[in-house]
Coordinates of C-alpha atoms in Angstrom, one line a residue:
Chain A
M1 CA -196.0 105.1 -49.4
A2 CA -194.0 108.2 -48.5
R3 CA -190.5 108.4 -49.9
I4 CA -187.4 110.5 -49.6
T5 CA -186.7 111.7 -53.1
A6 CA -183.8 114.0 -52.5
S7 CA -181.5 115.6 -50.0
V8 CA -180.4 119.2 -49.9
Y9 CA -177.4 120.5 -48.0
T10 CA -176.7 124.1 -47.2
S11 CA -175.0 126.5 -44.7
H12 CA -177.5 128.6 -42.7
V13 CA -175.5 131.8 -42.0
P14 CA -177.7 134.4 -40.2
A15 CA -176.3 137.2 -42.2
I16 CA -177.7 135.6 -45.4
G17 CA -181.2 135.9 -44.0
A18 CA -180.5 139.5 -42.9
A19 CA -179.2 140.4 -46.4
L20 CA -182.3 139.0 -48.0
D21 CA -184.6 140.6 -45.5
L22 CA -183.0 144.0 -45.9
G23 CA -183.0 143.8 -49.7
K24 CA -179.3 143.5 -50.2
S25 CA -179.2 140.2 -52.1
Q26 CA -178.1 142.0 -55.3
E27 CA -175.2 143.8 -53.7
P28 CA -171.8 142.7 -55.0
Y29 CA -170.9 141.1 -51.6
W30 CA -174.1 138.9 -51.6
Q31 CA -174.9 138.4 -55.2
P32 CA -172.4 135.5 -55.7
V33 CA -173.9 133.7 -52.6
F34 CA -177.5 133.9 -53.8
A35 CA -176.5 133.0 -57.4
G36 CA -175.3 129.6 -56.0
Y37 CA -179.0 128.9 -55.2
D38 CA -180.5 129.9 -58.5
Y39 CA -180.4 126.3 -59.7
G40 CA -181.9 125.0 -56.5
K41 CA -184.8 127.5 -56.6
Q42 CA -185.8 126.3 -60.1
W43 CA -185.2 122.6 -59.2
I44 CA -187.4 122.7 -56.2
K45 CA -190.3 124.3 -58.1
E46 CA -190.2 121.2 -60.3
Q47 CA -189.8 118.8 -57.5
K48 CA -192.7 120.1 -55.5
P49 CA -191.9 118.3 -52.2
D50 CA -194.9 117.8 -49.8
V51 CA -192.7 117.8 -46.7
I52 CA -189.2 118.8 -45.9
F53 CA -187.5 117.1 -43.0
L54 CA -185.2 119.9 -42.0
V55 CA -182.2 119.0 -39.9
Y56 CA -180.7 122.2 -38.2
N57 CA -179.4 123.4 -34.9
D58 CA -181.0 125.8 -32.6
H59 CA -178.6 128.6 -31.6
A60 CA -179.6 129.3 -28.0
T61 CA -183.1 130.3 -29.2
A62 CA -185.8 127.7 -28.4
F63 CA -183.3 125.8 -26.2
S64 CA -181.4 127.8 -23.6
L65 CA -179.5 126.1 -20.8
D66 CA -182.9 125.1 -19.3
F67 CA -182.7 121.9 -21.3
I68 CA -180.4 120.7 -24.1
P69 CA -181.9 117.9 -26.2
T70 CA -179.4 116.1 -28.4
F71 CA -182.0 115.3 -31.0
A72 CA -185.4 117.0 -31.0
I73 CA -188.2 116.4 -33.5
G74 CA -190.9 119.0 -34.0
T75 CA -194.3 117.3 -34.0
G76 CA -196.4 120.5 -33.8
A77 CA -198.7 122.0 -36.3
E78 CA -196.9 125.3 -36.7
Y79 CA -193.8 127.2 -35.6
Q80 CA -193.1 130.9 -35.4
P81 CA -189.9 132.6 -36.6
A82 CA -188.0 133.5 -33.4
D83 CA -186.8 136.8 -32.1
E84 CA -183.1 136.1 -31.8
G85 CA -182.4 139.5 -30.4
W86 CA -182.7 141.5 -33.6
G87 CA -186.5 141.0 -33.8
P88 CA -188.1 138.1 -35.7
R89 CA -187.2 137.6 -39.3
P90 CA -190.0 138.8 -41.6
V91 CA -190.7 135.3 -43.0
P92 CA -193.8 133.2 -43.1
K93 CA -194.6 130.9 -40.1
V94 CA -193.6 127.3 -40.6
M95 CA -196.3 124.8 -41.0
G96 CA -195.5 121.4 -39.6
H97 CA -196.7 117.9 -40.6
P98 CA -197.8 116.4 -37.2
Q99 CA -198.9 113.1 -38.7
L100 CA -195.7 112.3 -40.4
A101 CA -193.6 113.8 -37.6
A102 CA -195.3 111.7 -34.9
H103 CA -194.9 108.6 -37.1
I104 CA -191.2 109.2 -37.6
A105 CA -190.8 109.9 -33.8
Q106 CA -192.4 106.6 -32.9
S107 CA -190.5 104.6 -35.5
V108 CA -187.1 106.1 -34.8
I109 CA -187.4 105.8 -31.0
Q110 CA -188.4 102.2 -31.5
D111 CA -185.2 101.9 -33.6
D112 CA -183.2 103.0 -30.5
F113 CA -182.7 106.7 -31.1
D114 CA -184.0 108.5 -28.1
L115 CA -185.5 111.6 -29.6
T116 CA -187.0 114.5 -27.6
I117 CA -190.5 115.4 -28.8
V118 CA -191.3 119.0 -29.1
N119 CA -194.8 120.4 -29.8
K120 CA -194.1 124.0 -29.2
M121 CA -191.0 126.0 -30.1
D122 CA -189.9 129.0 -32.2
V123 CA -187.5 128.3 -35.0
D124 CA -184.4 130.4 -35.6
H125 CA -182.2 131.3 -38.6
G126 CA -180.8 127.7 -38.6
L127 CA -184.2 126.6 -40.0
T128 CA -185.5 129.7 -41.8
V129 CA -182.3 130.7 -43.7
P130 CA -182.2 127.4 -45.7
L131 CA -185.9 127.9 -46.6
S132 CA -185.2 131.4 -47.8
L133 CA -182.3 130.2 -49.9
M134 CA -184.3 127.6 -51.6
F135 CA -187.7 129.3 -51.8
G136 CA -186.9 133.0 -51.9
Q137 CA -189.5 135.3 -50.3
P138 CA -192.9 133.8 -50.8
E139 CA -196.1 134.8 -48.9
A140 CA -196.2 131.3 -47.4
W141 CA -193.7 128.4 -47.5
P142 CA -194.9 126.1 -50.3
C143 CA -194.8 122.9 -48.2
A144 CA -194.8 121.4 -44.7
V145 CA -191.6 121.3 -42.7
I146 CA -190.7 119.0 -39.9
P147 CA -188.0 120.7 -37.8
F148 CA -185.3 118.4 -36.4
A149 CA -183.0 120.2 -34.1
V150 CA -179.6 118.7 -33.2
N151 CA -177.4 119.9 -30.3
V152 CA -174.2 121.2 -31.7
V153 CA -173.8 124.0 -29.2
Q154 CA -172.8 122.3 -26.0
Y155 CA -170.0 119.7 -26.3
P156 CA -170.2 116.7 -26.8
V157 CA -172.4 116.9 -29.8
P158 CA -173.6 113.6 -31.4
S159 CA -170.9 111.9 -33.4
G160 CA -170.9 111.8 -37.2
R161 CA -171.4 108.0 -37.0
R162 CA -174.5 108.4 -34.8
C163 CA -175.9 111.1 -37.1
F164 CA -175.3 108.9 -40.2
Q165 CA -177.1 105.9 -38.5
L166 CA -180.0 108.2 -37.5
G167 CA -180.4 109.2 -41.1
Q168 CA -180.9 105.6 -42.0
A169 CA -183.5 105.2 -39.3
I170 CA -185.3 108.3 -40.5
R171 CA -185.4 106.8 -44.0
R172 CA -186.9 103.6 -42.7
A173 CA -189.5 105.6 -40.8
V174 CA -190.5 107.7 -43.8
E175 CA -190.9 104.7 -46.0
S176 CA -193.2 103.0 -43.5
F177 CA -195.7 105.9 -43.5
D178 CA -199.0 105.1 -45.2
G179 CA -199.5 108.2 -47.3
D180 CA -198.2 109.2 -50.7
L181 CA -195.8 111.9 -49.8
N182 CA -192.8 113.4 -51.6
V183 CA -190.3 114.0 -48.7
Q184 CA -187.0 115.8 -48.9
I185 CA -184.4 115.7 -46.2
W186 CA -182.2 118.7 -45.7
G187 CA -178.9 118.9 -43.7
T188 CA -177.9 122.4 -42.8
G189 CA -175.1 124.3 -41.0
G190 CA -171.4 124.7 -41.7
M191 CA -169.2 124.8 -43.5
S192 CA -165.9 125.9 -42.0
H193 CA -166.3 128.7 -39.5
Q194 CA -165.3 129.8 -36.1
L195 CA -167.1 132.6 -34.3
Q196 CA -165.1 132.8 -31.1
G197 CA -161.8 133.6 -29.6
P198 CA -158.5 134.7 -31.3
R199 CA -159.0 131.9 -33.9
A200 CA -162.3 133.5 -35.1
G201 CA -162.6 133.7 -38.9
L202 CA -161.0 130.3 -39.6
I203 CA -161.8 129.0 -43.1
N204 CA -160.5 125.8 -44.6
K205 CA -161.4 125.6 -48.3
E206 CA -159.4 122.5 -49.0
W207 CA -160.9 120.6 -46.1
D208 CA -164.5 121.8 -46.9
N209 CA -164.2 120.6 -50.5
A210 CA -162.8 117.3 -49.4
F211 CA -165.8 117.0 -47.0
L212 CA -168.1 117.6 -50.0
D213 CA -166.3 115.0 -52.1
R214 CA -166.5 112.4 -49.3
L215 CA -170.1 113.2 -48.4
I216 CA -171.1 112.6 -52.0
A217 CA -169.0 109.5 -52.7
D218 CA -168.2 107.8 -49.4
P219 CA -170.4 109.0 -46.6
A220 CA -170.0 105.9 -44.5
D221 CA -166.3 106.5 -44.3
L222 CA -166.7 110.2 -43.7
A223 CA -169.1 109.4 -40.8
Q224 CA -166.1 107.8 -38.9
M225 CA -164.3 111.2 -38.6
P226 CA -164.0 112.2 -35.0
H227 CA -165.2 115.6 -33.6
I228 CA -161.8 116.9 -33.0
D229 CA -161.0 116.8 -36.7
Y230 CA -164.0 119.1 -37.5
V231 CA -163.0 121.5 -34.8
R232 CA -159.3 121.5 -35.6
E233 CA -159.7 121.8 -39.3
A234 CA -163.0 123.6 -39.8
G235 CA -163.3 125.7 -36.7
S236 CA -165.3 125.4 -33.5
E237 CA -168.6 126.0 -35.3
G238 CA -167.6 123.8 -38.2
I239 CA -168.8 121.0 -36.1
E240 CA -172.3 121.8 -37.4
L241 CA -171.4 119.7 -40.4
V242 CA -172.2 116.5 -38.5
M243 CA -175.8 117.4 -39.3
W244 CA -175.2 116.9 -43.0
L245 CA -174.6 113.2 -42.3
I246 CA -178.1 112.8 -41.0
A247 CA -179.5 113.8 -44.4
R248 CA -176.9 111.8 -46.3
G249 CA -177.7 108.7 -44.2
A250 CA -181.3 108.9 -45.4
M251 CA -180.4 108.5 -49.1
S252 CA -181.3 105.2 -50.9
D253 CA -177.7 104.2 -51.7
V254 CA -176.9 103.8 -48.0
A255 CA -179.6 101.1 -47.9
G256 CA -178.2 99.3 -51.0
G257 CA -179.9 101.4 -53.7
P258 CA -178.2 103.2 -56.7
A259 CA -175.9 106.1 -56.1
P260 CA -177.7 109.4 -56.0
E261 CA -177.4 112.0 -58.8
L262 CA -175.5 115.1 -58.0
K263 CA -177.7 118.0 -59.2
Q264 CA -175.9 121.0 -57.7
R265 CA -172.6 121.7 -56.0
F266 CA -171.7 125.2 -54.8
Y267 CA -169.0 126.6 -52.6
H268 CA -168.3 130.3 -51.7
V269 CA -166.2 132.2 -49.2
P270 CA -167.2 134.3 -47.4
A271 CA -170.7 135.0 -46.1
S272 CA -169.9 137.0 -43.0
N273 CA -167.6 134.7 -41.0
T274 CA -168.5 131.5 -42.8
A275 CA -167.8 129.3 -45.9
V276 CA -171.0 128.6 -47.7
G277 CA -171.5 125.1 -49.1
H278 CA -174.5 123.7 -50.9
L279 CA -175.3 120.3 -52.5
I280 CA -178.4 118.7 -54.0
L281 CA -178.5 115.0 -54.3
E282 CA -181.4 113.2 -55.9
N283 CA -182.4 109.6 -55.4
K284 CA -182.8 107.7 -58.7
Q285 CA -186.3 106.4 -59.1
Chain B
M1 CA -161.3 109.0 -14.2
A2 CA -160.9 112.2 -16.2
L3 CA -163.2 112.9 -19.1
N4 CA -161.8 112.7 -22.6
K5 CA -161.1 116.3 -23.8
P6 CA -159.0 116.1 -26.9
Y7 CA -159.7 119.8 -27.7
L8 CA -157.6 121.4 -25.0
D9 CA -154.6 121.9 -27.3
L10 CA -156.5 124.1 -29.8
P11 CA -155.1 127.7 -30.0
G12 CA -157.5 130.6 -29.5
T13 CA -160.5 128.4 -29.0
T14 CA -162.6 127.4 -26.0
I15 CA -164.9 124.4 -26.4
F16 CA -168.2 125.0 -24.7
D17 CA -168.4 121.7 -22.8
A18 CA -170.3 120.6 -19.7
E19 CA -167.7 122.2 -17.4
Q20 CA -167.8 125.6 -19.2
S21 CA -171.6 125.4 -19.3
R22 CA -171.8 124.9 -15.6
K23 CA -169.5 127.9 -14.9
G24 CA -171.4 130.0 -17.3
Y25 CA -174.9 129.0 -16.4
W26 CA -176.2 132.3 -15.1
L27 CA -174.2 134.4 -17.6
N28 CA -175.8 132.5 -20.4
Q29 CA -179.2 132.6 -18.9
F30 CA -178.9 136.4 -18.5
C31 CA -178.1 136.6 -22.2
M32 CA -181.2 134.6 -23.0
S33 CA -183.3 137.1 -21.2
L34 CA -182.3 139.7 -23.8
M35 CA -184.5 137.9 -26.4
T36 CA -187.5 140.1 -25.6
A37 CA -187.7 143.8 -26.6
D38 CA -188.8 144.8 -23.0
N39 CA -185.7 143.2 -21.4
R40 CA -183.4 144.7 -24.0
A41 CA -184.8 148.1 -23.2
R42 CA -184.5 147.6 -19.4
F43 CA -180.9 146.3 -19.8
K44 CA -179.9 149.3 -21.9
A45 CA -181.5 151.8 -19.4
D46 CA -179.5 150.4 -16.5
E47 CA -177.0 147.7 -17.3
R48 CA -175.5 147.4 -13.9
G49 CA -178.9 147.2 -12.2
Y50 CA -180.1 144.6 -14.7
L51 CA -177.0 142.5 -14.2
D52 CA -177.5 142.6 -10.4
E53 CA -180.8 140.7 -10.8
W54 CA -178.8 137.7 -11.9
A55 CA -176.7 135.3 -9.8
M56 CA -173.6 136.0 -11.9
S57 CA -170.1 136.4 -10.5
E58 CA -168.7 140.0 -10.3
E59 CA -166.1 139.0 -12.9
Q60 CA -168.9 137.9 -15.3
K61 CA -170.8 141.1 -14.8
Q62 CA -167.7 143.2 -15.4
A63 CA -166.9 141.3 -18.6
V64 CA -170.4 142.0 -19.9
L65 CA -170.2 145.7 -19.0
D66 CA -166.8 145.8 -20.8
R67 CA -168.2 143.8 -23.7
D68 CA -165.1 141.7 -23.4
L69 CA -166.3 138.6 -25.2
N70 CA -163.1 136.6 -24.8
R71 CA -163.4 137.1 -21.0
C72 CA -167.0 136.2 -21.1
I73 CA -166.1 133.0 -22.9
A74 CA -163.3 132.2 -20.4
L75 CA -166.0 132.6 -17.7
G76 CA -168.3 130.1 -19.2
G77 CA -170.1 132.1 -21.8
N78 CA -171.1 130.6 -25.2
I79 CA -171.0 132.7 -28.3
Y80 CA -174.6 131.9 -29.3
F81 CA -175.8 133.2 -26.0
L82 CA -173.4 136.1 -25.9
A83 CA -174.6 137.1 -29.3
K84 CA -177.8 138.3 -27.6
I85 CA -175.7 141.1 -26.0
G86 CA -174.3 142.0 -29.4
A87 CA -177.8 142.0 -30.9
T88 CA -178.9 144.4 -28.1
D89 CA -176.0 146.6 -29.0
G90 CA -177.0 146.4 -32.7
K91 CA -173.8 144.5 -33.6
S92 CA -173.5 141.8 -36.3
F93 CA -172.0 138.4 -35.8
Q94 CA -169.0 139.6 -37.8
Q95 CA -168.5 142.6 -35.6
M96 CA -168.7 140.3 -32.5
A97 CA -166.4 137.7 -33.9
G98 CA -163.9 140.3 -35.0
S99 CA -163.9 141.9 -31.6
M100 CA -162.3 138.8 -30.1
T101 CA -159.2 138.9 -32.4
G102 CA -158.0 142.4 -31.6
M103 CA -158.4 143.4 -35.3
S104 CA -160.3 146.4 -36.3
E105 CA -163.7 145.8 -37.9
E106 CA -162.2 146.7 -41.3
E107 CA -159.1 144.4 -40.8
Y108 CA -161.3 141.5 -39.9
R109 CA -163.7 142.0 -42.7
D110 CA -160.8 142.2 -45.2
M111 CA -159.4 139.0 -43.8
M112 CA -162.7 137.3 -44.4
L113 CA -162.9 138.7 -48.0
G114 CA -159.4 137.4 -48.5
G115 CA -160.6 133.9 -47.8
G116 CA -160.6 133.9 -44.0
R117 CA -158.0 132.8 -41.5
S118 CA -155.8 130.0 -42.6
A119 CA -155.7 126.8 -40.5
E120 CA -151.9 126.7 -41.1
G121 CA -150.1 127.1 -37.8
N122 CA -153.4 127.3 -36.0
R123 CA -154.2 123.6 -35.5
Y124 CA -152.2 123.0 -32.3
L125 CA -150.9 125.1 -29.5
G126 CA -147.2 125.6 -29.9
E127 CA -147.4 126.3 -33.7
D128 CA -146.8 129.7 -35.1
G129 CA -150.0 130.8 -36.7
D130 CA -151.8 134.1 -36.2
A131 CA -154.3 132.7 -33.6
Q132 CA -151.5 131.5 -31.3
P133 CA -151.3 133.1 -27.8
Q134 CA -147.8 134.7 -28.6
H135 CA -149.4 136.6 -31.5
Q136 CA -152.3 138.3 -29.5
P137 CA -153.8 140.7 -30.0
Q138 CA -153.9 140.8 -33.7
G139 CA -154.3 143.8 -36.0
K140 CA -152.4 147.0 -36.4
S141 CA -153.8 148.7 -33.4
K142 CA -152.7 145.8 -31.2
G143 CA -156.0 145.7 -29.3
S144 CA -156.1 149.3 -28.2
N145 CA -159.9 149.3 -29.0

């Protein structure tokens, strides 16, 4: 059967992608950011996932105000990197996994989560920056990716509780797939940042680190935190962190298994306007 | 019955909810149109003419022409949509975010390098942090840019 072996959490700051694409990753400003992913790059080479279920948000790229799905699963065969206004990032196209994605869609919808199914869309920095951080700059991404877009742009976004429950449903869906696949689930976005208004530039290091502590040790309790706490403490765009609870909800311990092993924890301020956080949690076999 | 909006007491912050989205519909859809190179070129060649193709309010058009992002947001714009204007102008997200504080680009960058803006005094309207209305604009030039 297919199984979720690990979860990876990371910010997806667009400037990180730009720094890499423009060859600036060794500059003093960026070097400490990329260094935080050196372990992960090595780790994932050994893990060799077949599929990454990548939870991210679209930033007014594939989804304008024409339609705003709360949860959208990509069931297509491939996705092009989007032109977000600066021209498309020079990264490989993203190959999907239509069979597993369609299976997850059917299972999760039957489990009462009303997903939007998307066969055609471009993917923006929310999806490609995490791939770049973990894989560097390969000719082709080394595995399939199922894009899973969450609305965190127009309020109200889904609650942390709902995201955590959805992660559990995704885990059940993956485990009922007849195929021997090593699947990772990634939760991206955050950490504290605010990109708008006179409060732009807000960073809350203490709050972010408490979030990481709780995500690792007591995610069910963390999932109860209301939206307003994210916004007040971690900035209007800090709300992206609810997406990390989808990935965390898919880990074995939430379904009664052993606690996951913490393989990497990294935190750095700043990357442009944003606090960068990164975790790797591995399910014990 | 009124909707639950627990976020109206945040200083210096506009939450893009259904009401803002409704107000800013055409403004944001105009921004989306800048995602193709052809439209970016057309907009740059004649900004006013391009804006007149959209069912935006005069206030919204003026705010775009002025590149007044705070005003754009008050009129229903969302930062991820408005970022397409910045991209068209060759601005980074940091330049765009900084422009809303009144700080110079250098002041804002230095604030971020110093660990960012503190949440202290900036959680609720009525406190005394640097994002509060009584302390705007921020920065040494006091918003003369």
